[in-house]
Amino acid sequence: MENRDMKKHLTTVGATFFLWGLITAFNSTLILFFYHYFQLSWPQAMLVNVLFYIAPFLTCLPCSKLIALFGYRTLLRSALLLTMSGCGLLSLALGYYSIIGALFAVFVIATGVAAMQVVANPYLTLLSQEHKRVGNLTLASAVNSLGTTLAPLLIALALRASPIDYVNHNEPIKWIWLVLALFSAGLFTITILIKLPDIAQNTKTAKYPSSLWCNRKFIYSVAAIFIYVGVEVSLGTNTINYLSTIGKWNTETAISLISLYWGGALIGRFIFGVFAHRISLKFAFLTVTLISALLIVLSILLNNAIGGYLLLLIGFANSIMYPIIFSQSMATVPHSANFAAGVLIMAGIGGAIIPYIQALMIDILTLRFSFLLPLALYILLACWGVKHLKSASSPISVLE
C-alpha cells in the first residue's frame, strides 16, 4: 500500500513536468504564430520568449524562500493555480486580439511554470529512494520531453483544422490555452485528493545561504545550465525559421517538424533514465555535446533542407544534458537544495538571452551563420564536462 501511494505521489509530481513541457514548447512555437498573427518583426516576436525566461529569473529565489517557509506541497499547488490563471488570461487575450494582454499572460504563465520547476525538481528527488534519484529525475525529464514533443503537433493540427483568419483575427490557439488552464486545475485537484505528502524543512534553510556563491563547482554548473537552456531553446525556435526559410516548408509543416527535435529528447531521456547508473556520465556528456557541435557545422555548410533535418537530430543529443548538469549541481550543495534549485532555474534566463542574441545575429550575419552561436556554446558545454564530471559512473546523491 505504501509503495502504491508513493507511485501516485511520484506520478502526480511527474505530471507537472509534462505540463510545463507542453507550455514551454507551446511558447516556443508561439513566436512564429505571433510573428504572423500580430504582424511583428522577428526580434519583436522573440519578446514572447524573453518574457517567458525573464519571469523565472525574477521569481525563483522568492519561490525558494517560500518553499522553506511553507513547504513543497503548498508552493506546488500555488504554482498550478498561477499557471491556470495565466493560461486562461492568454486565451482571452488572443480572443480579443490584444498583444499587450497576451504578453502579460505569458509573463503570468512563466511565473507559474518557474515556481513549478523550482518545486518539482527537488520535490521529486526527495520523494524518490536515494539509488533511484538520478533515474527518476531523468524519467521525469523524459515526461517533460513528451510534452514538448506533443505541443508542436497539437498546434500544427489545430492550424490545419482551423486556419488563422488574419482579417477577422480568428484562430484556434486560444482553445489550446483554455485546455491547458483546465489541465492545471485538474492537477491541483489531484494533489488534494491523493493527499500529496509534504517534506519537512530544516528551519536553517529559510535563510539564503551565501555559501552557494563561494562554491566554485556550483557557480560553473549554474553557467552550464544557462548555456544549455539557452542553446536548447534557441535551436528549438530558430530551427523552425531554418525549416521555413531555408528548407522552404510552410509554417504548419515547419512547426510540426520541430516535434522531431523535442521527440529526440523524449527518446534519449527514456533510454538514459534506464541506463544512467551503468554508464560514464562524463563520456556520455562529451559525446552528445561534440556530436551536437558537428551537426551544426554540417547544417551551416549544407544550408538546405538536409541541414534542417540535422538540426532536428540535436534534440536527441540534448536529451541527457539537463539531468546530468542539474544532478551534478545539486550534489555540490546538498544542504541548500531549495535555494540551489531556485538559482539553477533562474539560470534558465539563458533561454531568453541566447535566442534573442541569435535573432539579432540573423539580421546581421543571415540565418545560416547565426548558428555559429550555438556551435560555440556546445563547445563550451563540452569544456564544462571535461572539467567537472567524473569518468566513473555512479548515482549522484542529491539530498540527504
Short mmCIF file of C-alpha atoms in Angstrom, two decimals:
data_model
loop_
_atom_site.label_atom_id
_atom_site.label_comp_id
_atom_site.label_asym_id
_atom_site.label_seq_id
_atom_site.Cartn_x
_atom_site.Cartn_y
_atom_site.Cartn_z
CA MET A 1 0.00 0.00 0.00
CA GLU A 2 2.85 2.34 0.89
CA ASN A 3 4.57 1.68 -2.46
CA ARG A 4 1.30 2.26 -4.31
CA ASP A 5 0.80 5.60 -2.58
CA MET A 6 4.40 6.57 -3.36
CA LYS A 7 3.84 5.80 -7.04
CA LYS A 8 0.76 8.05 -7.02
CA HIS A 9 2.77 10.85 -5.46
CA LEU A 10 5.67 10.48 -7.90
CA THR A 11 3.26 10.27 -10.85
CA THR A 12 1.46 13.45 -9.77
CA VAL A 13 4.68 15.42 -9.35
CA GLY A 14 5.93 13.92 -12.63
CA ALA A 15 2.76 15.15 -14.35
CA THR A 16 3.82 18.73 -13.61
CA PHE A 17 6.95 18.05 -15.72
CA PHE A 18 4.59 17.11 -18.58
CA LEU A 19 2.52 20.28 -18.07
CA TRP A 20 5.44 22.70 -18.18
CA GLY A 21 6.92 20.78 -21.11
CA LEU A 22 3.72 21.40 -23.07
CA ILE A 23 3.66 25.05 -22.06
CA THR A 24 7.34 25.68 -22.83
CA ALA A 25 7.07 24.18 -26.31
CA PHE A 26 3.79 25.99 -27.00
CA ASN A 27 5.55 29.21 -26.05
CA SER A 28 8.45 28.49 -28.45
CA THR A 29 6.08 27.86 -31.34
CA LEU A 30 4.02 30.92 -30.38
CA ILE A 31 6.91 33.05 -31.60
CA LEU A 32 6.21 32.16 -35.23
CA PHE A 33 2.45 32.46 -34.58
CA PHE A 34 2.84 35.94 -33.00
CA TYR A 35 5.16 36.94 -35.86
CA HIS A 36 2.42 36.35 -38.44
CA TYR A 37 -0.75 36.96 -36.37
CA PHE A 38 0.27 40.32 -34.86
CA GLN A 39 2.50 41.27 -37.86
CA LEU A 40 5.70 41.75 -35.85
CA SER A 41 9.39 41.71 -36.74
CA TRP A 42 11.35 38.59 -35.73
CA PRO A 43 13.14 40.30 -32.77
CA GLN A 44 9.76 41.70 -31.64
CA ALA A 45 8.17 38.27 -31.81
CA MET A 46 11.11 36.91 -29.82
CA LEU A 47 9.97 39.11 -26.92
CA VAL A 48 7.46 36.34 -26.14
CA ASN A 49 10.43 34.11 -25.42
CA VAL A 50 12.28 36.84 -23.50
CA LEU A 51 9.33 37.35 -21.14
CA PHE A 52 8.94 33.62 -20.65
CA TYR A 53 12.51 33.32 -19.34
CA ILE A 54 12.77 36.65 -17.52
CA ALA A 55 9.92 35.60 -15.20
CA PRO A 56 11.88 32.68 -13.68
CA PHE A 57 14.90 34.94 -13.18
CA LEU A 58 12.78 37.33 -11.11
CA THR A 59 10.73 34.79 -9.17
CA CYS A 60 12.88 31.73 -8.48
CA LEU A 61 14.70 32.90 -5.35
CA PRO A 62 11.48 34.18 -3.73
CA CYS A 63 9.95 30.79 -4.57
CA SER A 64 12.87 29.03 -2.88
CA LYS A 65 12.28 31.05 0.28
CA LEU A 66 8.55 30.27 0.15
CA ILE A 67 9.41 26.56 -0.03
CA ALA A 68 11.49 26.93 3.12
CA LEU A 69 8.63 28.75 4.88
CA PHE A 70 5.56 26.84 3.65
CA GLY A 71 6.84 23.57 2.17
CA TYR A 72 6.95 21.98 -1.27
CA ARG A 73 3.30 20.93 -1.39
CA THR A 74 1.86 24.41 -0.76
CA LEU A 75 4.08 26.08 -3.36
CA LEU A 76 3.35 23.36 -5.93
CA ARG A 77 -0.38 23.98 -5.54
CA SER A 78 0.14 27.75 -5.75
CA ALA A 79 2.21 27.31 -8.93
CA LEU A 80 -0.57 25.26 -10.53
CA LEU A 81 -3.16 27.92 -9.70
CA LEU A 82 -0.93 30.67 -11.12
CA THR A 83 -0.35 28.67 -14.31
CA MET A 84 -4.08 28.04 -14.64
CA SER A 85 -4.79 31.79 -14.34
CA GLY A 86 -2.13 32.70 -16.92
CA CYS A 87 -3.38 30.17 -19.47
CA GLY A 88 -6.93 31.46 -19.06
CA LEU A 89 -5.74 35.06 -19.49
CA LEU A 90 -3.78 34.20 -22.65
CA SER A 91 -6.84 32.51 -24.13
CA LEU A 92 -8.84 35.69 -23.52
CA ALA A 93 -6.09 37.98 -24.84
CA LEU A 94 -5.83 36.06 -28.12
CA GLY A 95 -9.61 36.12 -28.46
CA TYR A 96 -9.61 39.91 -28.10
CA TYR A 97 -6.51 40.36 -30.34
CA SER A 98 -4.56 42.12 -27.57
CA ILE A 99 -0.78 41.88 -27.89
CA ILE A 100 -0.27 43.65 -24.55
CA GLY A 101 -2.70 41.31 -22.81
CA ALA A 102 -1.04 38.31 -24.46
CA LEU A 103 2.44 39.37 -23.32
CA PHE A 104 1.19 39.94 -19.75
CA ALA A 105 -0.45 36.49 -19.77
CA VAL A 106 2.80 34.91 -20.99
CA PHE A 107 4.59 36.50 -18.04
CA VAL A 108 1.99 35.14 -15.58
CA ILE A 109 2.25 31.66 -17.11
CA ALA A 110 6.04 31.80 -16.99
CA THR A 111 5.94 32.75 -13.30
CA GLY A 112 3.74 29.74 -12.54
CA VAL A 113 5.95 27.43 -14.60
CA ALA A 114 9.07 28.79 -12.86
CA ALA A 115 7.59 28.09 -9.43
CA MET A 116 6.62 24.60 -10.64
CA GLN A 117 10.18 23.89 -11.74
CA VAL A 118 11.72 25.17 -8.50
CA VAL A 119 9.41 22.89 -6.53
CA ALA A 120 9.18 19.80 -8.74
CA ASN A 121 12.89 19.05 -9.29
CA PRO A 122 13.91 18.78 -5.61
CA TYR A 123 10.44 17.54 -4.56
CA LEU A 124 10.63 14.57 -6.93
CA THR A 125 14.17 13.91 -5.74
CA LEU A 126 13.14 13.93 -2.08
CA LEU A 127 10.20 11.60 -2.72
CA SER A 128 12.46 9.11 -4.53
CA GLN A 129 14.63 6.43 -2.98
CA GLU A 130 18.27 7.53 -2.99
CA HIS A 131 19.52 4.99 -5.54
CA LYS A 132 16.71 5.97 -7.95
CA ARG A 133 17.10 9.74 -7.79
CA VAL A 134 19.07 10.37 -11.00
CA GLY A 135 17.00 7.80 -12.90
CA ASN A 136 13.69 9.25 -11.66
CA LEU A 137 14.77 12.80 -12.47
CA THR A 138 15.79 11.70 -15.96
CA LEU A 139 12.49 9.85 -16.49
CA ALA A 140 10.60 12.93 -15.29
CA SER A 141 12.63 14.94 -17.80
CA ALA A 142 11.53 12.40 -20.43
CA VAL A 143 7.90 13.05 -19.46
CA ASN A 144 8.69 16.76 -19.83
CA SER A 145 10.03 15.99 -23.32
CA LEU A 146 6.81 14.13 -24.13
CA GLY A 147 5.00 17.40 -23.53
CA THR A 148 7.45 19.36 -25.68
CA THR A 149 7.06 16.74 -28.44
CA LEU A 150 3.27 16.78 -28.48
CA ALA A 151 2.91 20.58 -28.30
CA PRO A 152 4.08 21.43 -31.87
CA LEU A 153 1.96 18.60 -33.29
CA LEU A 154 -1.13 19.84 -31.47
CA ILE A 155 -0.58 23.38 -32.75
CA ALA A 156 0.01 22.16 -36.31
CA LEU A 157 -3.15 20.01 -36.18
CA ALA A 158 -5.16 22.93 -34.77
CA LEU A 159 -3.94 25.23 -37.55
CA ARG A 160 -4.75 22.63 -40.22
CA ALA A 161 -8.23 22.03 -38.82
CA SER A 162 -8.96 25.75 -38.39
CA PRO A 163 -6.60 28.03 -40.36
CA ILE A 164 -5.92 31.50 -38.99
CA ASP A 165 -8.21 34.23 -40.29
CA TYR A 166 -5.89 37.25 -40.28
CA VAL A 167 -8.64 39.66 -41.37
CA ASN A 168 -11.13 38.80 -38.63
CA HIS A 169 -8.44 37.86 -36.09
CA ASN A 170 -9.82 34.37 -35.62
CA GLU A 171 -7.51 31.49 -34.66
CA PRO A 172 -7.67 28.13 -32.82
CA ILE A 173 -4.68 28.64 -30.50
CA LYS A 174 -6.79 30.27 -27.78
CA TRP A 175 -8.68 26.99 -27.25
CA ILE A 176 -5.42 25.13 -26.62
CA TRP A 177 -4.58 27.56 -23.80
CA LEU A 178 -8.04 27.12 -22.34
CA VAL A 179 -7.48 23.34 -22.24
CA LEU A 180 -4.13 23.92 -20.51
CA ALA A 181 -5.90 26.05 -17.88
CA LEU A 182 -8.30 23.16 -17.23
CA PHE A 183 -5.43 20.66 -17.09
CA SER A 184 -3.66 22.81 -14.47
CA ALA A 185 -6.87 22.96 -12.44
CA GLY A 186 -7.17 19.17 -12.68
CA LEU A 187 -3.65 18.61 -11.37
CA PHE A 188 -4.31 20.99 -8.48
CA THR A 189 -7.40 18.96 -7.55
CA ILE A 190 -5.45 15.67 -7.72
CA THR A 191 -2.80 16.97 -5.27
CA ILE A 192 -5.63 17.41 -2.76
CA LEU A 193 -7.45 14.15 -3.46
CA ILE A 194 -4.37 11.91 -3.11
CA LYS A 195 -3.17 13.79 -0.03
CA LEU A 196 0.24 14.59 -1.52
CA PRO A 197 2.80 14.46 1.31
CA ASP A 198 4.97 17.39 2.26
CA ILE A 199 8.68 17.26 3.08
CA ALA A 200 9.87 18.56 6.42
CA GLN A 201 12.06 21.64 6.05
CA ASN A 202 15.09 22.42 8.14
CA THR A 203 14.45 25.84 9.69
CA LYS A 204 18.02 26.82 8.83
CA THR A 205 17.13 26.67 5.12
CA ALA A 206 14.71 29.60 5.48
CA LYS A 207 17.71 31.94 5.17
CA TYR A 208 19.50 32.31 1.88
CA PRO A 209 22.87 30.53 2.17
CA SER A 210 25.58 32.91 0.96
CA SER A 211 27.92 29.92 0.83
CA LEU A 212 26.32 28.97 -2.50
CA TRP A 213 28.30 31.71 -4.23
CA CYS A 214 31.52 30.53 -2.59
CA ASN A 215 31.17 27.11 -4.19
CA ARG A 216 33.08 27.24 -7.47
CA LYS A 217 31.71 23.99 -8.83
CA PHE A 218 28.17 25.18 -8.24
CA ILE A 219 28.83 28.51 -10.00
CA TYR A 220 30.24 26.73 -13.06
CA SER A 221 27.23 24.41 -13.05
CA VAL A 222 24.89 27.41 -12.98
CA ALA A 223 26.74 28.76 -16.03
CA ALA A 224 26.34 25.36 -17.73
CA ILE A 225 22.57 25.42 -17.11
CA PHE A 226 22.42 28.98 -18.51
CA ILE A 227 24.19 27.85 -21.68
CA TYR A 228 22.28 24.58 -22.06
CA VAL A 229 18.79 26.07 -21.67
CA GLY A 230 19.75 28.94 -23.94
CA VAL A 231 21.09 26.79 -26.74
CA GLU A 232 18.24 24.25 -26.50
CA VAL A 233 15.57 26.97 -26.74
CA SER A 234 17.48 28.88 -29.41
CA LEU A 235 17.63 25.78 -31.61
CA GLY A 236 14.01 24.93 -30.85
CA THR A 237 12.85 28.34 -32.09
CA ASN A 238 15.34 29.17 -34.84
CA THR A 239 15.25 25.71 -36.40
CA ILE A 240 11.60 26.43 -37.25
CA ASN A 241 12.84 29.55 -39.01
CA TYR A 242 15.55 27.50 -40.77
CA LEU A 243 13.00 24.91 -41.94
CA SER A 244 10.57 27.51 -43.27
CA THR A 245 13.13 29.93 -44.77
CA ILE A 246 15.94 27.65 -45.99
CA GLY A 247 14.07 24.32 -46.11
CA LYS A 248 11.11 26.02 -47.88
CA TRP A 249 8.46 24.28 -45.73
CA ASN A 250 5.21 26.11 -45.00
CA THR A 251 4.53 27.34 -41.44
CA GLU A 252 2.32 24.42 -40.34
CA THR A 253 4.79 21.82 -41.65
CA ALA A 254 7.78 23.58 -40.06
CA ILE A 255 6.00 23.67 -36.70
CA SER A 256 5.05 20.00 -36.92
CA LEU A 257 8.61 19.01 -37.90
CA ILE A 258 10.04 20.63 -34.76
CA SER A 259 8.27 17.88 -32.81
CA LEU A 260 11.09 15.62 -34.09
CA TYR A 261 13.56 17.85 -32.23
CA TRP A 262 11.67 17.55 -28.94
CA GLY A 263 10.83 13.89 -29.68
CA GLY A 264 14.54 13.10 -29.86
CA ALA A 265 14.93 14.46 -26.34
CA LEU A 266 11.99 12.28 -25.25
CA ILE A 267 13.52 9.07 -26.60
CA GLY A 268 17.00 9.88 -25.35
CA ARG A 269 15.80 10.62 -21.81
CA PHE A 270 13.80 7.42 -21.53
CA ILE A 271 16.84 5.40 -22.62
CA PHE A 272 19.21 7.31 -20.36
CA GLY A 273 16.81 7.05 -17.41
CA VAL A 274 17.15 3.27 -17.56
CA PHE A 275 20.93 3.11 -18.06
CA ALA A 276 22.14 6.25 -16.22
CA HIS A 277 23.64 4.26 -13.33
CA ARG A 278 25.58 1.93 -15.66
CA ILE A 279 27.47 4.33 -17.92
CA SER A 280 30.12 7.01 -17.55
CA LEU A 281 28.34 10.35 -17.24
CA LYS A 282 31.45 12.17 -18.45
CA PHE A 283 31.78 10.06 -21.60
CA ALA A 284 28.07 10.35 -22.38
CA PHE A 285 28.06 14.13 -21.87
CA LEU A 286 31.13 14.75 -24.02
CA THR A 287 29.77 12.52 -26.77
CA VAL A 288 26.45 14.34 -27.09
CA THR A 289 27.90 17.86 -26.87
CA LEU A 290 30.51 17.21 -29.54
CA ILE A 291 28.01 15.45 -31.81
CA SER A 292 25.71 18.47 -31.47
CA ALA A 293 28.55 20.78 -32.49
CA LEU A 294 29.31 18.58 -35.52
CA LEU A 295 25.66 18.57 -36.65
CA ILE A 296 25.55 22.37 -36.50
CA VAL A 297 28.74 22.63 -38.59
CA LEU A 298 27.17 20.36 -41.22
CA SER A 299 23.90 22.34 -41.24
CA ILE A 300 25.83 25.58 -41.81
CA LEU A 301 27.82 24.04 -44.66
CA LEU A 302 24.82 22.39 -46.34
CA ASN A 303 22.39 25.33 -45.94
CA ASN A 304 19.43 23.31 -47.26
CA ALA A 305 16.55 21.08 -46.11
CA ILE A 306 19.00 18.31 -45.15
CA GLY A 307 20.76 20.78 -42.86
CA GLY A 308 17.39 21.42 -41.21
CA TYR A 309 16.95 17.69 -40.55
CA LEU A 310 20.41 17.56 -38.99
CA LEU A 311 19.43 20.37 -36.61
CA LEU A 312 16.38 18.35 -35.59
CA LEU A 313 18.64 15.43 -34.62
CA ILE A 314 20.29 17.60 -31.98
CA GLY A 315 17.19 17.10 -29.84
CA PHE A 316 18.33 13.52 -29.20
CA ALA A 317 21.78 14.73 -28.21
CA ASN A 318 20.28 17.34 -25.87
CA SER A 319 18.30 14.69 -24.01
CA ILE A 320 20.80 13.85 -21.27
CA MET A 321 22.48 17.22 -20.73
CA TYR A 322 19.99 18.80 -18.33
CA PRO A 323 19.62 15.88 -15.86
CA ILE A 324 23.41 15.44 -15.73
CA ILE A 325 24.13 19.14 -15.13
CA PHE A 326 21.25 19.57 -12.67
CA SER A 327 22.07 16.45 -10.65
CA GLN A 328 25.77 17.34 -10.55
CA SER A 329 24.89 20.86 -9.42
CA MET A 330 22.61 19.69 -6.59
CA ALA A 331 25.22 17.20 -5.42
CA THR A 332 27.67 20.02 -4.71
CA VAL A 333 25.26 21.78 -2.28
CA PRO A 334 23.04 19.04 -0.78
CA HIS A 335 22.03 21.04 2.33
CA SER A 336 20.80 24.10 0.39
CA ALA A 337 18.71 22.21 -2.14
CA ASN A 338 15.71 24.54 -2.25
CA PHE A 339 17.83 27.67 -2.89
CA ALA A 340 20.18 25.80 -5.24
CA ALA A 341 17.19 24.67 -7.30
CA GLY A 342 15.96 28.28 -7.43
CA VAL A 343 19.32 29.55 -8.66
CA LEU A 344 19.51 26.80 -11.29
CA ILE A 345 16.04 27.59 -12.61
CA MET A 346 16.98 31.28 -12.63
CA ALA A 347 19.89 30.34 -14.85
CA GLY A 348 17.24 29.34 -17.38
CA ILE A 349 17.17 33.03 -18.33
CA GLY A 350 19.68 31.82 -20.89
CA GLY A 351 16.54 30.70 -22.75
CA ALA A 352 15.68 34.38 -23.19
CA ILE A 353 19.12 35.88 -23.77
CA ILE A 354 20.74 33.39 -26.13
CA PRO A 355 17.79 33.04 -28.58
CA TYR A 356 17.47 36.84 -28.67
CA ILE A 357 21.18 37.20 -29.43
CA GLN A 358 20.79 34.69 -32.25
CA ALA A 359 17.76 36.62 -33.52
CA LEU A 360 19.90 39.77 -33.71
CA MET A 361 22.67 37.77 -35.41
CA ILE A 362 20.17 36.71 -38.07
CA ASP A 363 19.72 40.38 -39.03
CA ILE A 364 23.49 40.94 -39.05
CA LEU A 365 25.00 37.66 -40.34
CA THR A 366 21.99 35.95 -42.01
CA LEU A 367 20.10 32.96 -40.60
CA ARG A 368 22.69 30.46 -41.80
CA PHE A 369 25.68 31.94 -39.97
CA SER A 370 23.70 32.80 -36.84
CA PHE A 371 24.09 29.12 -35.95
CA LEU A 372 27.75 29.81 -35.18
CA LEU A 373 26.47 30.92 -31.75
CA PRO A 374 25.01 27.53 -30.69
CA LEU A 375 28.11 25.86 -32.15
CA ALA A 376 30.38 27.84 -29.82
CA LEU A 377 28.08 27.16 -26.85
CA TYR A 378 28.14 23.38 -27.31
CA ILE A 379 31.93 23.53 -27.30
CA LEU A 380 31.78 25.46 -24.01
CA LEU A 381 29.49 22.79 -22.54
CA ALA A 382 31.97 20.11 -23.58
CA CYS A 383 34.67 22.05 -21.70
CA TRP A 384 32.44 22.06 -18.58
CA GLY A 385 32.03 18.30 -18.87
CA VAL A 386 35.80 17.75 -19.09
CA LYS A 387 36.38 19.89 -16.01
CA HIS A 388 33.55 18.88 -13.69
CA LEU A 389 32.33 15.36 -14.48
CA LYS A 390 33.93 12.19 -13.20
CA SER A 391 34.79 9.38 -15.58
CA ALA A 392 33.26 6.69 -13.41
CA SER A 393 29.52 6.11 -13.48
CA SER A 394 27.73 6.37 -10.18
CA PRO A 395 24.37 7.52 -8.96
CA ILE A 396 24.53 11.10 -7.76
CA SER A 397 23.23 11.62 -4.26
CA VAL A 398 21.31 14.85 -4.47
CA LEU A 399 19.88 15.34 -1.00
CA GLU A 400 20.26 13.93 2.46
#
